[in-house]
Amino acid sequence: MLNLERLRTLDALARHGSVSGAAEGLHITTSAVSQQMSKLEREVGQQLLAKNGRGVRLTDAGRLLAEHAARILSQVELAQSDLEAQRGQVVGELRLSAFPTAARGLFPLALSALRERHPALRLRSCELEPEAALAGVVRGDLDLAVVLDWYNKPMALPDGLVKAPIMDDPADVAMPADHRLAWRDEVDLAEFADDEWITWGEGEFCHEWLMYTLRSQGIEPLVGHRAAETHTQLALVAAGLGVCVAPLLGRRPVPAGVVTVPVRQRVRRHVYVVWRADADRRPSIRAAVKALRAAGENLG
């Protein structure tokens, strides 16, 4: 008989591509991963891993069994969902993530409502950028993730995931109060061609969106400073170091000395929650989605 936990380890290896990645995803040590794989090789009587430089790779037998493992684990998830649905109780543990401004703007309201309505549900939350969060849901490290894309740059949803909208999040341009455009009711992004931008980290989805959007208007952005958190960006704006895009979600309070002005083209982020399709019937998933959407409506 194949051991389910060892199949889960093999699946994590296939998804992460390394022993260290599998260990991190499973929250176990690298030696535990190696031990589980050694036991699985003895069970099946075939070599599943081969050395690849300093790392390892799956053999043909390893890839074949990993494909079966993914399907088996999906069926287990479905069985657990069906059992929870039949019982109809919102219980167990639910692991959630959100990008930073959603963790600040949505989670306090949504998670406190969940805890009040379903005290037997254990909530575990963390902050993750959208790409990492989607990967976590696909791997099974997370049950739900609050992610985003932009009005002109959608994010592809991996196979096997479903989503529900939470809210549309308008974004303004934040600038020092003495900026030449601070008195305006609306602005165009093209009017900031000569300004220094304060933006997100290199490679982050929101940073790539800003570069794409400005360049599509013929502007080569002058990036002076990078900061992951909206409030850090706004503090830099208050110091007169540049301008930034400031979504409404999670930005209050705006520091003194900063003015936010809407963009004439109505710049918006689409905020939604994603989960695995094979967990769709879990009452805890449905309760969390309902709470997040209610929080989004309240903020909208």
CSV table of C-alpha atoms in Angstrom, one decimal:
chain,number,residue,atom,x,y,z
A,1,MET,CA,0.0,0.0,0.0
A,2,LEU,CA,1.3,3.5,-0.9
A,3,ASN,CA,1.6,5.8,2.1
A,4,LEU,CA,-0.4,9.0,1.6
A,5,GLU,CA,2.1,11.2,3.5
A,6,ARG,CA,5.0,9.9,1.3
A,7,LEU,CA,2.9,10.6,-1.8
A,8,ARG,CA,2.4,14.1,-0.5
A,9,THR,CA,6.1,14.5,-0.1
A,10,LEU,CA,6.7,13.4,-3.7
A,11,ASP,CA,4.0,15.7,-4.9
A,12,ALA,CA,5.7,18.6,-3.1
A,13,LEU,CA,9.0,17.7,-4.7
A,14,ALA,CA,7.5,17.7,-8.1
A,15,ARG,CA,5.8,21.1,-7.5
A,16,HIS,CA,8.7,22.9,-5.9
A,17,GLY,CA,11.5,21.3,-7.8
A,18,SER,CA,13.9,20.9,-4.9
A,19,VAL,CA,14.2,19.2,-1.5
A,20,SER,CA,14.5,22.5,0.3
A,21,GLY,CA,11.4,23.9,-1.5
A,22,ALA,CA,9.4,20.8,-0.7
A,23,ALA,CA,10.5,21.0,3.0
A,24,GLU,CA,9.5,24.6,3.2
A,25,GLY,CA,6.1,23.9,1.6
A,26,LEU,CA,5.4,21.0,3.9
A,27,HIS,CA,6.8,22.7,7.0
A,28,ILE,CA,9.2,19.9,7.7
A,29,THR,CA,13.0,19.5,7.6
A,30,THR,CA,15.0,18.6,4.5
A,31,SER,CA,16.1,15.4,6.2
A,32,ALA,CA,12.5,14.4,6.8
A,33,VAL,CA,11.8,14.9,3.0
A,34,SER,CA,14.8,12.6,2.2
A,35,GLN,CA,13.7,10.0,4.7
A,36,GLN,CA,10.1,10.0,3.3
A,37,MET,CA,11.4,9.6,-0.2
A,38,SER,CA,13.8,6.8,0.8
A,39,LYS,CA,10.9,4.9,2.3
A,40,LEU,CA,8.7,5.5,-0.7
A,41,GLU,CA,11.5,4.1,-3.0
A,42,ARG,CA,11.6,1.0,-0.9
A,43,GLU,CA,7.8,0.6,-1.1
A,44,VAL,CA,7.7,0.8,-4.9
A,45,GLY,CA,11.0,-0.9,-5.5
A,46,GLN,CA,12.2,1.7,-7.9
A,47,GLN,CA,14.5,4.7,-7.9
A,48,LEU,CA,12.4,7.9,-7.8
A,49,LEU,CA,15.1,10.5,-7.4
A,50,ALA,CA,18.5,11.0,-9.1
A,51,LYS,CA,21.3,13.4,-8.3
A,52,ASN,CA,21.3,16.6,-10.5
A,53,GLY,CA,24.4,18.7,-9.6
A,54,ARG,CA,23.9,19.7,-6.0
A,55,GLY,CA,20.2,19.0,-6.2
A,56,VAL,CA,18.0,16.2,-7.3
A,57,ARG,CA,15.6,15.5,-10.1
A,58,LEU,CA,12.7,13.0,-10.5
A,59,THR,CA,13.4,9.9,-12.6
A,60,ASP,CA,10.9,8.7,-15.2
A,61,ALA,CA,9.4,6.5,-12.5
A,62,GLY,CA,9.3,9.4,-10.1
A,63,ARG,CA,7.5,11.6,-12.6
A,64,LEU,CA,5.0,8.9,-13.4
A,65,LEU,CA,4.3,8.3,-9.7
A,66,ALA,CA,4.1,12.1,-9.0
A,67,GLU,CA,1.4,12.4,-11.7
A,68,HIS,CA,-0.6,9.7,-9.9
A,69,ALA,CA,0.1,11.3,-6.5
A,70,ALA,CA,-1.3,14.7,-7.7
A,71,ARG,CA,-4.5,12.9,-8.8
A,72,ILE,CA,-4.7,10.9,-5.5
A,73,LEU,CA,-4.2,13.9,-3.3
A,74,SER,CA,-6.9,15.8,-5.3
A,75,GLN,CA,-9.3,13.0,-4.7
A,76,VAL,CA,-8.5,13.0,-1.0
A,77,GLU,CA,-9.2,16.7,-1.0
A,78,LEU,CA,-12.6,16.1,-2.7
A,79,ALA,CA,-13.4,13.4,-0.2
A,80,GLN,CA,-12.6,15.7,2.7
A,81,SER,CA,-14.7,18.5,1.1
A,82,ASP,CA,-17.6,16.2,0.7
A,83,LEU,CA,-17.4,14.9,4.3
A,84,GLU,CA,-17.3,18.5,5.6
A,85,ALA,CA,-20.2,19.5,3.3
A,86,GLN,CA,-22.3,16.6,4.5
A,87,ARG,CA,-21.5,17.5,8.1
A,88,GLY,CA,-22.3,21.1,7.3
A,89,GLN,CA,-20.1,22.6,10.0
A,90,VAL,CA,-17.5,25.3,9.7
A,91,VAL,CA,-14.7,23.7,11.6
A,92,GLY,CA,-11.0,22.7,11.3
A,93,GLU,CA,-8.1,25.0,10.2
A,94,LEU,CA,-8.2,27.5,7.3
A,95,ARG,CA,-5.0,29.0,5.9
A,96,LEU,CA,-5.3,32.3,4.2
A,97,SER,CA,-3.0,34.9,2.7
A,98,ALA,CA,-3.5,38.4,1.2
A,99,PHE,CA,-1.3,41.0,-0.4
A,100,PRO,CA,-0.2,43.6,2.2
A,101,THR,CA,-2.9,46.3,1.7
A,102,ALA,CA,-5.7,43.7,1.6
A,103,ALA,CA,-4.2,42.1,4.8
A,104,ARG,CA,-4.5,45.6,6.3
A,105,GLY,CA,-7.8,46.7,4.8
A,106,LEU,CA,-9.8,43.4,4.6
A,107,PHE,CA,-8.5,40.8,7.0
A,108,PRO,CA,-9.3,42.6,10.3
A,109,LEU,CA,-13.0,43.0,9.4
A,110,ALA,CA,-13.4,39.6,7.6
A,111,LEU,CA,-11.5,37.4,10.0
A,112,SER,CA,-13.0,38.9,13.1
A,113,ALA,CA,-16.5,38.3,11.6
A,114,LEU,CA,-15.5,34.7,10.8
A,115,ARG,CA,-14.2,34.0,14.3
A,116,GLU,CA,-17.3,35.5,15.9
A,117,ARG,CA,-19.7,33.4,13.7
A,118,HIS,CA,-17.6,30.2,13.6
A,119,PRO,CA,-15.6,29.9,16.9
A,120,ALA,CA,-14.6,26.3,16.1
A,121,LEU,CA,-12.7,27.4,12.9
A,122,ARG,CA,-9.0,28.0,13.4
A,123,LEU,CA,-7.7,30.8,11.2
A,124,ARG,CA,-4.1,31.1,10.1
A,125,SER,CA,-3.2,34.1,7.9
A,126,CYS,CA,-0.1,35.7,6.4
A,127,GLU,CA,0.9,38.4,3.9
A,128,LEU,CA,2.0,37.2,0.4
A,129,GLU,CA,2.3,38.9,-2.9
A,130,PRO,CA,-0.2,37.6,-5.6
A,131,GLU,CA,2.2,35.3,-7.5
A,132,ALA,CA,3.5,33.6,-4.4
A,133,ALA,CA,0.0,33.3,-3.0
A,134,LEU,CA,-1.4,31.6,-6.2
A,135,ALA,CA,1.5,29.2,-6.1
A,136,GLY,CA,0.7,28.4,-2.4
A,137,VAL,CA,-2.9,27.6,-3.2
A,138,VAL,CA,-1.9,25.4,-6.1
A,139,ARG,CA,0.6,23.5,-3.9
A,140,GLY,CA,-2.0,23.1,-1.1
A,141,ASP,CA,0.1,25.3,1.3
A,142,LEU,CA,-2.9,27.7,1.5
A,143,ASP,CA,-6.6,27.1,1.4
A,144,LEU,CA,-7.5,30.7,0.2
A,145,ALA,CA,-5.6,33.7,-1.1
A,146,VAL,CA,-6.7,37.3,-1.7
A,147,VAL,CA,-5.0,38.5,-4.9
A,148,LEU,CA,-5.3,41.3,-7.4
A,149,ASP,CA,-4.9,42.3,-10.9
A,150,TRP,CA,-5.2,45.7,-12.7
A,151,TYR,CA,-7.9,47.0,-15.1
A,152,ASN,CA,-5.5,46.9,-18.0
A,153,LYS,CA,-3.2,43.9,-16.9
A,154,PRO,CA,-5.1,40.8,-15.8
A,155,MET,CA,-3.3,38.0,-14.0
A,156,ALA,CA,-3.6,34.5,-15.4
A,157,LEU,CA,-5.3,32.0,-13.0
A,158,PRO,CA,-3.6,28.6,-12.9
A,159,ASP,CA,-5.6,25.5,-13.8
A,160,GLY,CA,-7.6,24.0,-11.0
A,161,LEU,CA,-8.3,27.3,-9.2
A,162,VAL,CA,-11.6,29.2,-9.0
A,163,LYS,CA,-12.2,32.8,-7.9
A,164,ALA,CA,-14.8,35.2,-6.6
A,165,PRO,CA,-14.7,39.0,-6.9
A,166,ILE,CA,-14.3,40.9,-3.6
A,167,MET,CA,-14.2,44.6,-4.7
A,168,ASP,CA,-12.8,47.0,-7.2
A,169,ASP,CA,-10.2,49.2,-5.6
A,170,PRO,CA,-9.7,52.7,-7.1
A,171,ALA,CA,-6.2,54.1,-7.2
A,172,ASP,CA,-5.1,57.8,-7.2
A,173,VAL,CA,-1.8,59.5,-7.6
A,174,ALA,CA,-0.3,60.6,-4.3
A,175,MET,CA,1.9,63.7,-4.4
A,176,PRO,CA,3.4,66.3,-2.0
A,177,ALA,CA,0.9,69.0,-1.0
A,178,ASP,CA,3.1,71.6,-2.8
A,179,HIS,CA,3.2,69.6,-6.1
A,180,ARG,CA,2.3,71.6,-9.2
A,181,LEU,CA,-0.8,69.3,-9.8
A,182,ALA,CA,-2.0,69.0,-6.2
A,183,TRP,CA,-4.8,71.5,-6.7
A,184,ARG,CA,-6.4,69.5,-9.6
A,185,ASP,CA,-9.6,67.5,-9.4
A,186,GLU,CA,-8.2,64.9,-11.9
A,187,VAL,CA,-4.9,64.2,-13.5
A,188,ASP,CA,-3.5,62.2,-16.4
A,189,LEU,CA,-0.5,59.8,-15.7
A,190,ALA,CA,1.2,61.4,-18.7
A,191,GLU,CA,1.5,64.7,-16.7
A,192,PHE,CA,4.0,63.0,-14.4
A,193,ALA,CA,6.5,62.2,-17.1
A,194,ASP,CA,9.2,64.4,-15.4
A,195,ASP,CA,8.5,63.3,-11.8
A,196,GLU,CA,10.3,60.7,-9.8
A,197,TRP,CA,8.2,57.6,-9.0
A,198,ILE,CA,8.1,55.7,-5.8
A,199,THR,CA,7.1,52.2,-6.6
A,200,TRP,CA,7.0,48.6,-5.5
A,201,GLY,CA,9.9,46.1,-5.6
A,202,GLU,CA,11.5,45.0,-8.8
A,203,GLY,CA,9.6,42.1,-10.3
A,204,GLU,CA,6.5,42.5,-8.2
A,205,PHE,CA,3.2,42.4,-10.1
A,206,CYS,CA,2.2,46.0,-9.2
A,207,HIS,CA,5.6,47.4,-10.1
A,208,GLU,CA,5.5,45.6,-13.5
A,209,TRP,CA,1.9,47.0,-14.0
A,210,LEU,CA,3.1,50.6,-13.3
A,211,MET,CA,6.0,50.3,-15.7
A,212,TYR,CA,3.8,48.7,-18.4
A,213,THR,CA,1.1,51.4,-18.0
A,214,LEU,CA,3.5,54.4,-18.1
A,215,ARG,CA,5.4,53.0,-21.0
A,216,SER,CA,2.2,52.4,-22.9
A,217,GLN,CA,1.6,56.2,-22.7
A,218,GLY,CA,5.1,57.0,-24.0
A,219,ILE,CA,6.6,57.7,-20.6
A,220,GLU,CA,9.9,56.1,-19.5
A,221,PRO,CA,9.5,56.1,-15.7
A,222,LEU,CA,12.1,57.7,-13.5
A,223,VAL,CA,12.1,55.4,-10.5
A,224,GLY,CA,13.7,56.9,-7.5
A,225,HIS,CA,12.6,54.7,-4.6
A,226,ARG,CA,11.1,51.3,-4.0
A,227,ALA,CA,9.0,50.2,-1.0
A,228,ALA,CA,6.7,47.2,-0.6
A,229,GLU,CA,4.2,48.9,1.8
A,230,THR,CA,1.8,51.6,0.7
A,231,HIS,CA,2.4,53.6,4.0
A,232,THR,CA,6.2,53.6,3.4
A,233,GLN,CA,5.6,54.9,-0.1
A,234,LEU,CA,3.3,57.6,1.3
A,235,ALA,CA,5.9,58.6,3.9
A,236,LEU,CA,8.4,59.0,1.1
A,237,VAL,CA,5.9,61.2,-0.8
A,238,ALA,CA,5.4,63.3,2.3
A,239,ALA,CA,9.1,63.9,2.5
A,240,GLY,CA,9.0,65.3,-1.1
A,241,LEU,CA,10.9,62.4,-2.7
A,242,GLY,CA,8.4,61.7,-5.5
A,243,VAL,CA,4.9,60.6,-6.4
A,244,CYS,CA,3.2,57.2,-6.2
A,245,VAL,CA,0.1,55.3,-7.2
A,246,ALA,CA,-2.0,55.0,-4.0
A,247,PRO,CA,-4.9,52.5,-4.1
A,248,LEU,CA,-7.7,53.2,-1.6
A,249,LEU,CA,-7.6,49.8,0.1
A,250,GLY,CA,-5.5,49.9,3.2
A,251,ARG,CA,-4.0,53.4,2.6
A,252,ARG,CA,-5.7,55.4,5.4
A,253,PRO,CA,-4.6,57.4,7.2
A,254,VAL,CA,-2.9,59.5,4.6
A,255,PRO,CA,0.0,61.3,6.2
A,256,ALA,CA,0.1,65.1,6.5
A,257,GLY,CA,1.7,66.8,3.5
A,258,VAL,CA,0.3,64.3,1.0
A,259,VAL,CA,-2.5,65.0,-1.5
A,260,THR,CA,-4.2,62.2,-3.5
A,261,VAL,CA,-5.8,63.1,-6.8
A,262,PRO,CA,-8.0,60.7,-9.0
A,263,VAL,CA,-6.7,59.6,-12.4
A,264,ARG,CA,-8.9,60.7,-15.3
A,265,GLN,CA,-8.7,57.2,-16.8
A,266,ARG,CA,-10.1,55.7,-13.6
A,267,VAL,CA,-7.2,53.4,-12.5
A,268,ARG,CA,-8.5,50.4,-10.6
A,269,ARG,CA,-7.3,47.1,-9.1
A,270,HIS,CA,-9.6,44.1,-9.2
A,271,VAL,CA,-9.4,42.3,-5.8
A,272,TYR,CA,-10.6,38.7,-5.7
A,273,VAL,CA,-10.2,35.5,-3.6
A,274,VAL,CA,-9.0,32.2,-5.1
A,275,TRP,CA,-9.2,28.6,-3.9
A,276,ARG,CA,-8.8,25.1,-5.3
A,277,ALA,CA,-11.8,23.8,-7.3
A,278,ASP,CA,-11.5,20.4,-5.5
A,279,ALA,CA,-12.2,22.2,-2.2
A,280,ASP,CA,-15.2,24.1,-3.4
A,281,ARG,CA,-17.7,22.3,-1.2
A,282,ARG,CA,-15.9,22.9,2.1
A,283,PRO,CA,-18.2,24.9,4.4
A,284,SER,CA,-15.1,26.7,5.8
A,285,ILE,CA,-14.2,27.9,2.3
A,286,ARG,CA,-17.7,29.1,1.6
A,287,ALA,CA,-17.9,30.9,4.9
A,288,ALA,CA,-14.5,32.7,4.4
A,289,VAL,CA,-15.5,33.8,0.8
A,290,LYS,CA,-18.8,35.2,2.2
A,291,ALA,CA,-17.0,37.1,5.0
A,292,LEU,CA,-14.4,38.5,2.6
A,293,ARG,CA,-17.0,39.6,0.1
A,294,ALA,CA,-19.0,41.2,2.9
A,295,ALA,CA,-15.9,43.1,4.0
A,296,GLY,CA,-15.3,44.2,0.5
A,297,GLU,CA,-18.9,45.5,0.2
A,298,ASN,CA,-18.5,47.4,3.5
A,299,LEU,CA,-15.3,49.1,2.3
A,300,GLY,CA,-16.6,49.8,-1.2
